[in-house]
Short mmCIF file of C-alpha atoms in Angstrom, two decimals:
data_model
loop_
_atom_site.label_atom_id
_atom_site.label_comp_id
_atom_site.label_asym_id
_atom_site.label_seq_id
_atom_site.Cartn_x
_atom_site.Cartn_y
_atom_site.Cartn_z
CA MET A 1 36.19 -8.39 -15.22
CA HIS A 2 34.14 -7.87 -18.40
CA LEU A 3 30.73 -9.54 -18.29
CA LEU A 4 28.11 -10.00 -20.97
CA PHE A 5 24.60 -9.55 -19.52
CA ALA A 6 22.41 -11.57 -21.91
CA THR A 7 18.74 -10.67 -21.64
CA SER A 8 15.61 -10.68 -23.78
CA ILE A 9 14.87 -6.93 -23.54
CA VAL A 10 17.67 -4.44 -22.84
CA PRO A 11 17.05 -1.59 -20.36
CA ASP A 12 15.55 1.52 -21.94
CA GLY A 13 15.35 3.57 -18.74
CA ALA A 14 11.57 3.44 -18.49
CA LEU A 15 11.41 0.77 -15.73
CA ALA A 16 7.86 0.00 -16.84
CA SER A 17 7.73 -3.55 -15.48
CA GLY A 18 9.04 -5.57 -12.57
CA TYR A 19 11.39 -7.43 -14.91
CA GLU A 20 12.94 -4.17 -16.10
CA ILE A 21 13.24 -2.81 -12.56
CA ALA A 22 15.00 -5.99 -11.43
CA ASN A 23 17.39 -5.89 -14.40
CA ALA A 24 18.37 -2.29 -13.69
CA ALA A 25 19.05 -3.08 -10.02
CA ILE A 26 21.18 -6.15 -10.86
CA ILE A 27 23.23 -4.39 -13.54
CA ALA A 28 23.86 -1.44 -11.21
CA ALA A 29 25.01 -3.80 -8.45
CA LEU A 30 27.38 -5.63 -10.83
CA ARG A 31 28.95 -2.30 -11.77
CA ARG A 32 29.20 -1.19 -8.13
CA ALA A 33 31.17 -4.39 -7.54
CA GLY A 34 33.68 -3.28 -10.17
CA ALA A 35 32.58 -5.34 -13.19
CA ARG A 36 32.40 -3.89 -16.65
CA VAL A 37 28.98 -4.91 -18.00
CA THR A 38 27.91 -5.07 -21.64
CA VAL A 39 24.24 -5.84 -22.21
CA ILE A 40 22.95 -7.77 -25.23
CA GLY A 41 19.34 -8.28 -26.26
CA PHE A 42 16.42 -6.67 -28.06
CA THR A 43 14.58 -3.39 -27.61
CA TRP A 44 10.86 -2.82 -27.60
CA PRO A 45 9.65 -1.29 -30.89
CA GLY A 46 10.16 2.48 -30.81
CA LYS A 47 12.44 2.31 -27.75
CA ALA A 48 16.17 2.90 -27.54
CA ALA A 49 18.76 1.43 -25.18
CA ALA A 50 19.30 3.57 -22.10
CA ASP A 51 23.07 2.99 -22.21
CA PRO A 52 23.94 2.56 -25.91
CA GLU A 53 27.71 2.64 -25.38
CA ASN A 54 27.49 -0.52 -23.26
CA THR A 55 24.62 -2.24 -25.09
CA VAL A 56 24.46 -4.52 -28.12
CA VAL A 57 20.99 -4.28 -29.69
CA LEU A 58 19.97 -7.24 -31.84
CA GLY A 59 16.82 -5.55 -33.14
CA ALA A 60 13.38 -4.44 -32.00
CA ILE A 61 10.68 -6.99 -31.19
CA ASP A 62 7.40 -7.19 -29.32
CA VAL A 63 7.23 -10.50 -27.45
CA ARG A 64 3.91 -9.89 -25.71
CA THR A 65 1.50 -12.70 -26.50
CA GLU A 66 -1.58 -10.68 -25.55
CA SER A 67 -0.92 -7.99 -28.17
CA ALA A 68 0.13 -10.35 -30.96
CA SER A 69 -2.14 -11.10 -33.90
CA ALA A 70 -3.64 -14.56 -34.34
CA PRO A 71 -1.31 -15.36 -37.29
CA GLN A 72 1.71 -14.32 -35.20
CA LYS A 73 0.64 -16.52 -32.30
CA LEU A 74 0.17 -19.48 -34.63
CA ALA A 75 3.58 -18.81 -36.19
CA TRP A 76 5.22 -18.83 -32.76
CA VAL A 77 3.46 -22.08 -31.82
CA GLY A 78 4.45 -23.74 -35.09
CA LYS A 79 8.06 -22.59 -34.80
CA ALA A 80 8.23 -23.82 -31.20
CA MET A 81 6.90 -27.25 -32.16
CA LEU A 82 9.33 -27.62 -35.07
CA SER A 83 12.39 -26.36 -33.18
CA GLY A 84 11.77 -28.04 -29.83
CA LEU A 85 12.23 -24.69 -28.10
CA THR A 86 9.90 -23.21 -25.53
CA PHE A 87 7.23 -20.79 -26.72
CA ALA A 88 8.94 -18.03 -24.71
CA SER A 89 12.37 -18.62 -26.30
CA VAL A 90 11.19 -19.08 -29.88
CA LYS A 91 9.84 -15.51 -29.91
CA LEU A 92 13.46 -14.32 -29.61
CA ARG A 93 14.59 -16.25 -32.67
CA ALA A 94 14.00 -13.12 -34.75
CA VAL A 95 17.73 -13.26 -35.50
CA SER A 96 19.90 -16.26 -36.25
CA GLU A 97 22.57 -17.85 -34.06
CA HIS A 98 25.14 -16.64 -36.58
CA GLU A 99 24.02 -13.03 -36.12
CA VAL A 100 24.16 -13.31 -32.34
CA GLN A 101 27.60 -14.93 -32.52
CA ALA A 102 28.87 -12.11 -34.73
CA ALA A 103 27.53 -9.54 -32.27
CA LEU A 104 29.28 -11.33 -29.38
CA GLU A 105 32.60 -11.38 -31.21
CA GLN A 106 32.32 -7.70 -32.05
CA ALA A 107 31.56 -6.68 -28.45
CA GLY A 108 34.01 -9.04 -26.71
CA PRO A 109 36.20 -10.44 -25.39
CA PHE A 110 34.35 -11.38 -22.19
CA ASP A 111 35.44 -13.05 -18.97
CA GLY A 112 32.01 -14.54 -18.37
CA TYR A 113 28.29 -14.36 -18.97
CA VAL A 114 25.35 -13.31 -16.82
CA LEU A 115 22.42 -15.22 -18.30
CA ASN A 116 19.43 -13.18 -17.27
CA SER A 117 16.39 -15.45 -17.03
CA VAL A 118 15.70 -18.49 -19.14
CA GLN A 119 14.10 -16.97 -22.27
CA PHE A 120 17.13 -15.49 -24.07
CA ALA A 121 19.58 -18.04 -22.68
CA GLY A 122 17.27 -20.82 -23.84
CA ALA A 123 16.93 -19.34 -27.33
CA PHE A 124 20.70 -19.21 -27.93
CA GLU A 125 21.98 -21.62 -25.32
CA LYS A 126 24.97 -23.11 -27.13
CA LEU A 127 26.51 -19.68 -27.74
CA PHE A 128 27.08 -19.20 -24.01
CA GLU A 129 28.88 -22.46 -23.26
CA ASP A 130 32.42 -21.28 -23.99
CA LYS A 131 32.88 -19.21 -20.83
CA PRO A 132 31.82 -19.42 -17.18
CA SER A 133 28.38 -18.06 -16.38
CA ILE A 134 26.09 -16.82 -13.67
CA PHE A 135 22.41 -17.66 -14.13
CA VAL A 136 19.81 -15.20 -12.84
CA ALA A 137 16.48 -16.93 -12.24
CA HIS A 138 13.83 -14.24 -11.94
CA ASN A 139 11.27 -17.00 -11.41
CA VAL A 140 11.11 -20.76 -11.40
CA GLU A 141 9.62 -20.67 -14.85
CA HIS A 142 8.58 -24.30 -15.12
CA LEU A 143 6.55 -24.04 -11.92
CA SER A 144 4.86 -20.86 -13.17
CA ALA A 145 4.01 -22.62 -16.44
CA ARG A 146 2.57 -25.54 -14.48
CA GLU A 147 0.37 -23.15 -12.48
CA ASN A 148 -0.68 -21.44 -15.71
CA ALA A 149 -1.71 -24.83 -17.12
CA ALA A 150 -3.88 -25.52 -14.08
CA ALA A 151 -5.59 -22.13 -14.49
CA ALA A 152 -5.92 -22.29 -18.30
CA ALA A 153 -9.36 -21.63 -19.77
CA GLY A 154 -9.28 -24.28 -22.50
CA PRO A 155 -7.65 -27.61 -23.39
CA PHE A 156 -5.37 -26.20 -26.13
CA GLN A 157 -3.95 -23.50 -23.87
CA ARG A 158 -3.57 -26.07 -21.10
CA LEU A 159 -1.63 -28.35 -23.45
CA LEU A 160 0.70 -25.52 -24.48
CA PHE A 161 1.44 -24.56 -20.87
CA ARG A 162 2.12 -28.20 -19.96
CA ARG A 163 4.58 -28.47 -22.86
CA GLU A 164 6.19 -25.21 -21.76
CA ALA A 165 6.54 -26.49 -18.19
CA ARG A 166 8.15 -29.74 -19.33
CA LEU A 167 10.70 -28.03 -21.58
CA LEU A 168 11.44 -25.21 -19.14
CA LYS A 169 12.27 -27.67 -16.38
CA VAL A 170 14.95 -29.29 -18.56
CA VAL A 171 16.43 -25.96 -19.67
CA GLU A 172 16.45 -24.51 -16.15
CA GLU A 173 18.19 -27.62 -14.81
CA ARG A 174 20.82 -27.39 -17.54
CA LEU A 175 21.47 -23.66 -17.03
CA CYS A 176 21.80 -24.15 -13.27
CA ARG A 177 24.13 -27.12 -13.71
CA ARG A 178 26.45 -25.21 -16.06
CA ALA A 179 26.43 -22.00 -14.04
CA ARG A 180 29.23 -21.26 -11.59
CA TYR A 181 26.61 -19.55 -9.43
CA VAL A 182 22.86 -18.96 -9.50
CA PHE A 183 21.03 -15.87 -8.33
CA THR A 184 17.34 -16.12 -7.45
CA LEU A 185 14.98 -13.40 -6.30
CA ALA A 186 13.27 -15.49 -3.61
CA GLU A 187 14.65 -17.91 -1.04
CA GLU A 188 12.26 -20.76 -1.89
CA ASP A 189 13.33 -20.63 -5.55
CA ARG A 190 16.82 -21.87 -4.62
CA ALA A 191 15.46 -25.22 -3.45
CA ALA A 192 12.97 -25.41 -6.31
CA LEU A 193 15.87 -25.11 -8.77
CA GLY A 194 18.03 -27.62 -6.92
CA VAL A 195 20.72 -25.10 -5.94
CA ALA A 196 19.95 -24.46 -2.28
CA ALA A 197 23.58 -24.91 -1.12
CA ALA A 198 25.35 -21.68 -0.16
CA ASP A 199 28.20 -22.38 -2.58
CA ARG A 200 25.73 -22.71 -5.48
CA SER A 201 23.31 -19.81 -5.10
CA ALA A 202 22.14 -16.73 -3.25
CA VAL A 203 19.06 -14.53 -3.15
CA LEU A 204 19.28 -11.02 -4.59
CA PRO A 205 17.32 -8.51 -2.49
CA LEU A 206 16.16 -5.80 -4.92
CA VAL A 207 15.35 -2.10 -4.97
CA THR A 208 13.23 -0.26 -7.50
CA GLY A 209 15.60 2.47 -8.71
CA ALA A 210 19.03 4.04 -8.52
CA GLU A 211 17.76 6.50 -5.92
CA ALA A 212 15.37 6.11 -3.02
CA PRO A 213 11.79 6.84 -4.09
CA THR A 214 10.43 10.14 -2.86
CA ARG A 215 6.98 11.58 -2.37
CA ASN A 216 6.19 15.20 -3.09
CA GLY A 217 4.57 16.50 0.08
CA PRO A 218 1.75 14.92 2.09
CA ARG A 219 -0.26 12.21 0.38
CA ARG A 220 -3.62 13.13 -1.08
CA ILE A 221 -5.88 10.11 -0.58
CA GLU A 222 -8.15 9.57 -3.58
CA CYS A 223 -9.32 6.00 -2.99
CA ASP A 224 -9.25 3.32 -0.34
CA ALA A 225 -7.10 0.83 -2.27
CA ALA A 226 -5.11 0.89 -5.50
CA LEU A 227 -3.60 -1.90 -7.58
CA ILE A 228 -1.41 -1.61 -10.67
CA GLY A 229 0.14 -4.36 -12.71
CA THR A 230 0.52 -6.26 -15.95
CA TRP A 231 -2.71 -8.20 -15.53
CA THR A 232 -2.34 -9.95 -18.88
CA TRP A 233 0.62 -11.86 -17.44
CA GLN A 234 -0.91 -15.11 -16.24
CA PRO A 235 0.48 -15.24 -12.65
CA ASN A 236 -0.74 -11.66 -12.09
CA ARG A 237 -4.09 -12.54 -13.64
CA ILE A 238 -4.47 -15.45 -11.20
CA GLY A 239 -3.92 -13.10 -8.26
CA LEU A 240 -6.35 -10.53 -9.65
CA ASP A 241 -9.02 -13.20 -10.16
CA TRP A 242 -8.55 -14.30 -6.53
CA PHE A 243 -8.83 -10.72 -5.28
CA LEU A 244 -11.91 -9.84 -7.34
CA GLY A 245 -13.62 -13.17 -6.78
CA LYS A 246 -12.81 -13.88 -3.13
CA VAL A 247 -11.85 -10.65 -1.37
CA VAL A 248 -13.79 -7.84 -3.04
CA PRO A 249 -17.28 -9.35 -2.45
CA GLN A 250 -16.56 -9.17 1.30
CA LEU A 251 -15.73 -5.46 1.29
CA ARG A 252 -18.35 -2.91 2.21
CA PRO A 253 -20.12 -1.35 -0.82
CA ASP A 254 -18.58 2.10 -0.36
CA PHE A 255 -14.97 0.80 -0.29
CA ARG A 256 -13.27 2.43 -3.31
CA ILE A 257 -10.79 0.35 -5.33
CA ARG A 258 -8.91 1.57 -8.41
CA ILE A 259 -7.17 -0.93 -10.66
CA ALA A 260 -4.65 0.38 -13.21
CA GLY A 261 -3.01 -1.45 -16.08
CA ARG A 262 -4.28 -3.41 -19.03
CA VAL A 263 -6.99 -5.84 -17.95
CA PRO A 264 -7.85 -8.91 -20.07
CA SER A 265 -11.32 -9.10 -21.57
CA GLY A 266 -13.80 -10.79 -19.29
CA VAL A 267 -12.34 -9.41 -16.07
CA THR A 268 -15.11 -7.55 -14.27
CA SER A 269 -16.47 -6.89 -10.81
CA ALA A 270 -20.00 -6.35 -9.57
CA HIS A 271 -18.73 -4.39 -6.57
CA PRO A 272 -19.84 -0.73 -6.93
CA GLY A 273 -16.53 0.61 -5.64
CA VAL A 274 -14.28 -1.11 -8.20
CA GLU A 275 -13.01 1.09 -11.03
CA PHE A 276 -10.73 -0.06 -13.86
CA VAL A 277 -8.73 3.01 -14.90
CA GLY A 278 -6.40 1.56 -17.56
CA ARG A 279 -3.00 3.11 -18.13
CA VAL A 280 -1.94 5.84 -15.70
CA PRO A 281 0.77 8.46 -16.39
CA ASP A 282 2.57 8.05 -13.06
CA ALA A 283 2.42 4.64 -11.39
CA ARG A 284 4.02 5.86 -8.16
CA ALA A 285 1.63 8.79 -7.81
CA PHE A 286 -1.24 6.40 -8.48
CA VAL A 287 -0.43 4.03 -5.60
CA CYS A 288 0.42 6.94 -3.31
CA GLY A 289 -3.14 8.16 -3.81
CA ALA A 290 -4.51 5.08 -2.03
CA ALA A 291 -5.01 4.64 1.68
CA VAL A 292 -3.75 1.05 1.46
CA VAL A 293 -2.07 -1.10 -1.20
CA PRO A 294 -3.32 -4.70 -1.65
CA LEU A 295 -0.47 -7.07 -2.54
CA ILE A 296 -2.37 -9.96 -4.04
CA SER A 297 0.04 -12.50 -5.53
CA THR A 298 -1.23 -16.08 -5.26
CA ALA A 299 0.83 -17.74 -8.02
CA GLY A 300 4.22 -17.60 -9.67
CA SER A 301 7.69 -17.48 -8.19
CA GLY A 302 10.44 -14.91 -7.88
CA VAL A 303 9.96 -11.58 -6.14
CA GLN A 304 7.10 -9.10 -6.36
CA LEU A 305 8.60 -5.71 -7.27
CA LYS A 306 5.34 -3.98 -6.35
CA THR A 307 5.85 -5.26 -2.82
CA ILE A 308 9.35 -3.80 -2.69
CA GLU A 309 8.19 -0.43 -4.05
CA THR A 310 5.33 -0.31 -1.55
CA PHE A 311 7.76 -0.97 1.32
CA GLU A 312 10.28 1.58 -0.01
CA LEU A 313 7.52 4.20 -0.08
CA GLY A 314 6.40 3.27 3.44
CA LEU A 315 2.79 2.76 2.33
CA PRO A 316 0.29 0.69 4.35
CA SER A 317 -0.37 -2.69 2.76
CA VAL A 318 -2.19 -5.98 3.12
CA ALA A 319 -0.29 -8.87 1.56
CA THR A 320 -0.66 -12.53 0.80
CA SER A 321 2.24 -14.70 1.89
CA ARG A 322 3.16 -15.25 -1.79
CA SER A 323 3.55 -11.48 -2.19
CA LEU A 324 6.42 -11.53 0.32
CA ARG A 325 8.64 -13.89 -1.67
CA GLY A 326 12.22 -12.67 -1.50
CA ILE A 327 11.49 -10.29 1.41
CA ASP A 328 13.30 -10.99 4.68
CA HIS A 329 11.85 -8.02 6.55
CA ARG A 330 8.43 -6.42 6.33
CA PRO A 331 7.44 -3.08 7.84
CA ASP A 332 5.05 -2.75 10.75
CA ASN A 333 2.28 -1.35 8.54
CA CYS A 334 2.05 -4.52 6.42
CA VAL A 335 -0.58 -7.10 7.43
CA VAL A 336 -0.13 -10.62 6.05
CA THR A 337 -3.03 -13.00 5.47
CA ASP A 338 -4.10 -15.54 2.86
CA ASP A 339 -7.67 -15.72 4.12
CA PRO A 340 -10.01 -13.73 1.82
CA ALA A 341 -12.27 -12.59 4.67
CA GLY A 342 -9.28 -11.61 6.80
CA PHE A 343 -7.77 -9.80 3.82
CA ALA A 344 -10.95 -7.76 3.36
CA ARG A 345 -11.13 -6.88 7.05
CA ALA A 346 -7.47 -5.85 7.10
CA LEU A 347 -7.97 -3.59 4.06
CA GLU A 348 -10.91 -1.83 5.70
CA ALA A 349 -9.00 -1.41 8.95
CA ALA A 350 -5.90 -0.02 7.20
CA ALA A 351 -7.96 2.43 5.14
CA ALA A 352 -9.69 3.67 8.28
CA ASP A 353 -6.42 4.25 10.16
CA ILE A 354 -3.69 5.20 7.67
CA ARG A 355 -0.18 4.58 9.02
CA ASP A 356 2.71 5.47 6.73
CA VAL A 357 6.26 4.59 7.80
CA ASP A 358 9.75 5.64 6.69
CA GLY A 359 10.85 3.22 3.98
CA GLY A 360 14.49 4.30 4.07
CA ALA A 361 15.61 1.60 6.49
CA PHE A 362 14.04 -1.12 4.34
CA ARG A 363 15.80 0.17 1.21
CA HIS A 364 19.17 0.49 2.95
CA ARG A 365 18.94 -3.11 4.15
CA GLN A 366 18.06 -4.31 0.64
CA VAL A 367 20.96 -2.49 -1.07
CA LYS A 368 23.50 -3.73 1.47
CA ALA A 369 22.40 -7.36 1.13
CA LEU A 370 22.24 -7.09 -2.67
CA ASP A 371 25.83 -5.88 -2.90
CA VAL A 372 27.08 -8.67 -0.60
CA ALA A 373 25.35 -11.34 -2.72
CA ILE A 374 26.64 -9.90 -6.00
CA ARG A 375 30.23 -9.80 -4.76
CA HIS A 376 30.01 -13.40 -3.61
CA GLY A 377 28.68 -14.49 -7.01
CA LEU A 378 31.45 -12.67 -8.85
CA GLU A 379 34.04 -14.33 -6.63
CA LYS A 380 32.61 -17.72 -7.59
CA LEU A 381 32.63 -16.78 -11.26
CA GLY A 382 36.25 -15.67 -11.26
CA ALA A 383 37.84 -18.03 -8.76
CA VAL A 384 36.94 -21.38 -10.33
CA ARG A 385 38.94 -22.60 -13.30
CA GLN A 386 37.06 -22.71 -16.60
CA GLU A 387 35.68 -26.10 -17.51
CA VAL A 388 34.25 -27.67 -20.61
CA PHE A 389 30.63 -28.55 -20.02
CA ALA A 390 28.95 -31.48 -21.69
#
């Protein structure tokens, strides 16, 4: 079976974000199941595809809103309004439908499509209607957009997020309806997308790399807690605001917290132990230098890859219930609470009594369940006769 994996950004091997880590895990599982997979999408500027022989690159683009210039943002908004597309999808219209169609014909023929998230599929939706498809919903995007609207700083941004939520809901419903099978990354997302039946969808348990993560020798503890993430992404920003505003003020003054990753302007903390360290050369080494890892998601959908990595490494953690989306089993050294005061107390207790565990069992369970779900989806894709969708 030859599948086209249609995605916004093709893997470059860096695994710099949760989205990229998830993509790598899913593609690897499809290939373990015996499928031939060709990936199509864009690269980041200055990056190359990790597997060029099995990748169709449409060009290099930077789709990050936070790093775009004001004229570029206005151009995206204007193009979205004129085209009726979502803001997220219109960024990918750097090439025409004709160019994408030509690339598909050159790389094919295909037995089916794996439509990876709503952005690319929504930008070129009609091109993927001629063959059966699997839809991979990394998040319930319309719900995330609705949450972003509620947390927006100003009326214009709120209006844009509300528009995005309205359009995304329609596109997600259409992609799910046309798909032979839907993969989500969290159990609750199946119901939210209207595909909760076992013959319509399954959850994909994920891992963070082709090999089990390893630590070089005993851990050297350099701070009490460490967080790393793409804080400019609105759902992550919401969690960070909750942590800094509700949890951190209840921690003792000498509790040391390091926060890595790009932080939006205006994000600060009066707590003397909080340090914003920006980009770090080794994300895994950074979190391994902390006594405990706070898992602070309070918005969004899908799975938290930082949670999975923390569990694979066996690190102590304190997690909100939203941080455990898509996780059926949590290790003994993870405390779960949504109460800010309880979260602060649990962090202090974990830092005072560090208890690492072996993350191998967690990873083995994830890989086994991932492969079972992928095989089931491929059976659905291949076993049902092709139909013409309206």
